[in-house]
Short mmCIF file of C-alpha atoms in Angstrom, two decimals:
data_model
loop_
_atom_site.label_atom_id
_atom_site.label_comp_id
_atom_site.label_asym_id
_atom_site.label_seq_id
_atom_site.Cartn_x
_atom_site.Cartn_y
_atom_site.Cartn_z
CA UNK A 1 -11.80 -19.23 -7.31
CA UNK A 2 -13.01 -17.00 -9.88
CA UNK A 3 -15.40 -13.61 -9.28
CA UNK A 4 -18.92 -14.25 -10.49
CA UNK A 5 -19.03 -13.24 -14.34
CA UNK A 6 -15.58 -13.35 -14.53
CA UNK A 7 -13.32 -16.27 -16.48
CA UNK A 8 -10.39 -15.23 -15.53
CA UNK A 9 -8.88 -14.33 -11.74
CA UNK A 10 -8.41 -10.30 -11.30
CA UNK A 11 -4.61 -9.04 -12.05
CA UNK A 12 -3.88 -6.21 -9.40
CA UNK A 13 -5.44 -5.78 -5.70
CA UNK A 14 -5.33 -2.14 -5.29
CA UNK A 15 -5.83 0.11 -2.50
CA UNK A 16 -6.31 3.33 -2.67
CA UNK A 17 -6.16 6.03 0.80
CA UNK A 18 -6.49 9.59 0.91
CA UNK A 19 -4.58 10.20 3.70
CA UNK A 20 -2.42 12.40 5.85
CA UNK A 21 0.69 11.93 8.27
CA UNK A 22 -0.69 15.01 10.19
CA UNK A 23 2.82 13.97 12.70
CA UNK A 24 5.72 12.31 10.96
CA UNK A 25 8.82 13.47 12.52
CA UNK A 26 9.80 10.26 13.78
CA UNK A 27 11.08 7.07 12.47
CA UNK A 28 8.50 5.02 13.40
CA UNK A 29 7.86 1.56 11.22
CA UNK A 30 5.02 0.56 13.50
CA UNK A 31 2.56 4.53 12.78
CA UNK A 32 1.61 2.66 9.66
CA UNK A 33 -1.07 2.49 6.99
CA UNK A 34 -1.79 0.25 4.19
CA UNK A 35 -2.31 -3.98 3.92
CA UNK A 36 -0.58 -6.60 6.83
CA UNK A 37 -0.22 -10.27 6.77
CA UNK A 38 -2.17 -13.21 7.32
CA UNK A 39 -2.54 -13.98 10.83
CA UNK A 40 -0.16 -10.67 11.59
CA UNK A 41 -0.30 -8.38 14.28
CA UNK A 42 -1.09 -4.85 13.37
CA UNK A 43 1.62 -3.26 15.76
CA UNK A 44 4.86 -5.51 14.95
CA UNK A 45 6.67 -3.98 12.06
CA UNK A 46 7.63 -6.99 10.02
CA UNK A 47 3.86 -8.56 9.72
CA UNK A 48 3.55 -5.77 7.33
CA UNK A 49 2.69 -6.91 3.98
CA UNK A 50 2.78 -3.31 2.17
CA UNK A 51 2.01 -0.27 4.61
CA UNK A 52 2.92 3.27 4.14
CA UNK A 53 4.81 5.21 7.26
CA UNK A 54 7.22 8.07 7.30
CA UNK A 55 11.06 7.76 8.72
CA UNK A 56 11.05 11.33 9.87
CA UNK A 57 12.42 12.26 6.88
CA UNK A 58 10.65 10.65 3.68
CA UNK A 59 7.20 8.56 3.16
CA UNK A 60 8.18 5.04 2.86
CA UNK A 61 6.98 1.65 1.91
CA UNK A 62 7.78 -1.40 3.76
CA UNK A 63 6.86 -5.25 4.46
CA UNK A 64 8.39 -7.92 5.81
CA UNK A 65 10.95 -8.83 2.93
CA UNK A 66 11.78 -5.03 1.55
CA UNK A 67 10.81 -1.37 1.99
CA UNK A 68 11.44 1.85 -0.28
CA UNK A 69 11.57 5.31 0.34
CA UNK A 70 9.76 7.75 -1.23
CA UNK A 71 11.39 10.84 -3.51
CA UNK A 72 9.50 13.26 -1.60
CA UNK A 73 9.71 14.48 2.11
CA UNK A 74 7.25 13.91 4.33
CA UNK A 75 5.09 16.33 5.47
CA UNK A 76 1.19 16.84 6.61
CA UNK A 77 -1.10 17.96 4.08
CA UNK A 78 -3.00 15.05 2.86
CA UNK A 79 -2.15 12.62 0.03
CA UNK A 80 -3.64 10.19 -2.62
CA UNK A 81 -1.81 6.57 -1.81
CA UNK A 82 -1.88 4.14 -3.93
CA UNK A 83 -0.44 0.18 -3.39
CA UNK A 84 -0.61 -1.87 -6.04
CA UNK A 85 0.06 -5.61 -6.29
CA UNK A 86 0.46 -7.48 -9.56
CA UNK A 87 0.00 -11.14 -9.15
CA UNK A 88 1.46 -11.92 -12.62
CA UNK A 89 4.69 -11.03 -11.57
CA UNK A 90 5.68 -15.15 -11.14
CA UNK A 91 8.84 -13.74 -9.34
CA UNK A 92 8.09 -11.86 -5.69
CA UNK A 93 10.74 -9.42 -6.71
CA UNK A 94 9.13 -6.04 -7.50
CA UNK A 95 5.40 -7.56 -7.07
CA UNK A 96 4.55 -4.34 -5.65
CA UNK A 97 4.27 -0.75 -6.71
CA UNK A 98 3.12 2.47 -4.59
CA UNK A 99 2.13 6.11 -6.01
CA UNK A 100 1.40 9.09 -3.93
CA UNK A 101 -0.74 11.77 -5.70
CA UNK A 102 -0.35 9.42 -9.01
CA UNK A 103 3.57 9.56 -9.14
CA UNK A 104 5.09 6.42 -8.70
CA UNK A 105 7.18 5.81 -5.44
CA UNK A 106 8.63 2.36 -6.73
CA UNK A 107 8.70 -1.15 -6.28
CA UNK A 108 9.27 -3.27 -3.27
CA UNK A 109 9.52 -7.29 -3.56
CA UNK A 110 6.34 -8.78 -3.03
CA UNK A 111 6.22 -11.49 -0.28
CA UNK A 112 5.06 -14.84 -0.87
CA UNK A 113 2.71 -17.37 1.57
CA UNK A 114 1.26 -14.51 3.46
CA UNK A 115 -2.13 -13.98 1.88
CA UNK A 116 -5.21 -13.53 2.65
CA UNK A 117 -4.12 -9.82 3.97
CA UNK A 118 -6.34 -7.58 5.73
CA UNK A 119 -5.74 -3.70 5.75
CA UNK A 120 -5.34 -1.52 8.75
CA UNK A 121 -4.15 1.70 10.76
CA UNK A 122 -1.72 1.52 13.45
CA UNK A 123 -0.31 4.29 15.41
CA UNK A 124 2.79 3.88 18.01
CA UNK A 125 4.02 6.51 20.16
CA UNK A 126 4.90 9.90 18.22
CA UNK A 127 3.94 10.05 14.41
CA UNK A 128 -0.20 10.35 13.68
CA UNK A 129 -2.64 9.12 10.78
CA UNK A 130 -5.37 11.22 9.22
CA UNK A 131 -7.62 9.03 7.53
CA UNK A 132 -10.39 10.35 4.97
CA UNK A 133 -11.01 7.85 2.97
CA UNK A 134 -9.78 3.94 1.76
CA UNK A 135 -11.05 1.74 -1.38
CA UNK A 136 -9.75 -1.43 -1.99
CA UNK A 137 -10.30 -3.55 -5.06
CA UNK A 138 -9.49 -5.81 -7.80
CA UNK A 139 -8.50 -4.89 -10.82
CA UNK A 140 -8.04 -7.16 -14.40
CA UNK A 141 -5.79 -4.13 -16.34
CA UNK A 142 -5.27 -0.48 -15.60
CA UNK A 143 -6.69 0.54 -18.89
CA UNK A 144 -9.91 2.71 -17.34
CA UNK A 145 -8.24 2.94 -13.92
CA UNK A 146 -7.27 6.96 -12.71
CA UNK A 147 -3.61 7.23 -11.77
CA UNK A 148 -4.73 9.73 -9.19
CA UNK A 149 -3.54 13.00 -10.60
CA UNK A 150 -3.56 15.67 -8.22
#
């Protein structure tokens, strides 16, 4: 269905968090941030659709079908995140693209038959989320969008 005023459908969902991992030292999958699956339940690991968490080490990026890890280690001063899905990308492989503080992380594969998605915060035992702020939106082209320079 197409937005109102719109003749065409929107090209990237977009979510944007200013966030921090104010504990990350442990490898924790389920102390996650970020977009889950249809019908998925917020704590198990693979109903992630794209959420960010931290493996002790690094920030990473992970669903159900692939995960990345970020060039930068993890620590706890807050960060712009950025996931961003591209639904002209006919193949799921690389569908998905994350930035923190405007640098791009990567790609992981984008999954297929698991939309609509709903976004979240979980937290399991150890690691902690700092939330200040989340937007989520469509976008039709990245021409007037910020990168989120620090």
């Amino acid at each position: 269905q197409i937005l109102m005023g719109e003749t065409i459908l929107p090209r990237f969902l977009i979510c944007d968090m200013y966030a921090a991992m104010t504990v990350a030292s442990a490898d924790e999958d389920q102390t996650a941030f970020g977009l889950f699956e249809d019908n998925g339940t917020i704590s198990v690991a693979a109903d992630q659709l794209a959420a960010i968490s931290s493996d002790g080490v690094n920030f990473k990026l992970r669903s159900g079908a692939d995960s990345d890890v970020s060039a930068i280690a993890v620590d706890n001063a807050y960060h712009w995140f950025r996931i961003q899905i591209d639904r002209t990308i006919s193949a799921v492989t690389d569908g998905v693209q994350w930035f923190i503080d405007g640098v791009s992380m990567g790609t992981i594969d984008r999954e297929a038959d698991e939309w609509p998605v709903y976004w979240g915060i979980h937290q399991l035992t150890t690691n902690a989320i700092s939330l200040a702020s989340a937007h989520i939106y469509y976008a039709w082209d990245l021409r007037n969008l910020d990168q989120l320079r620090a």
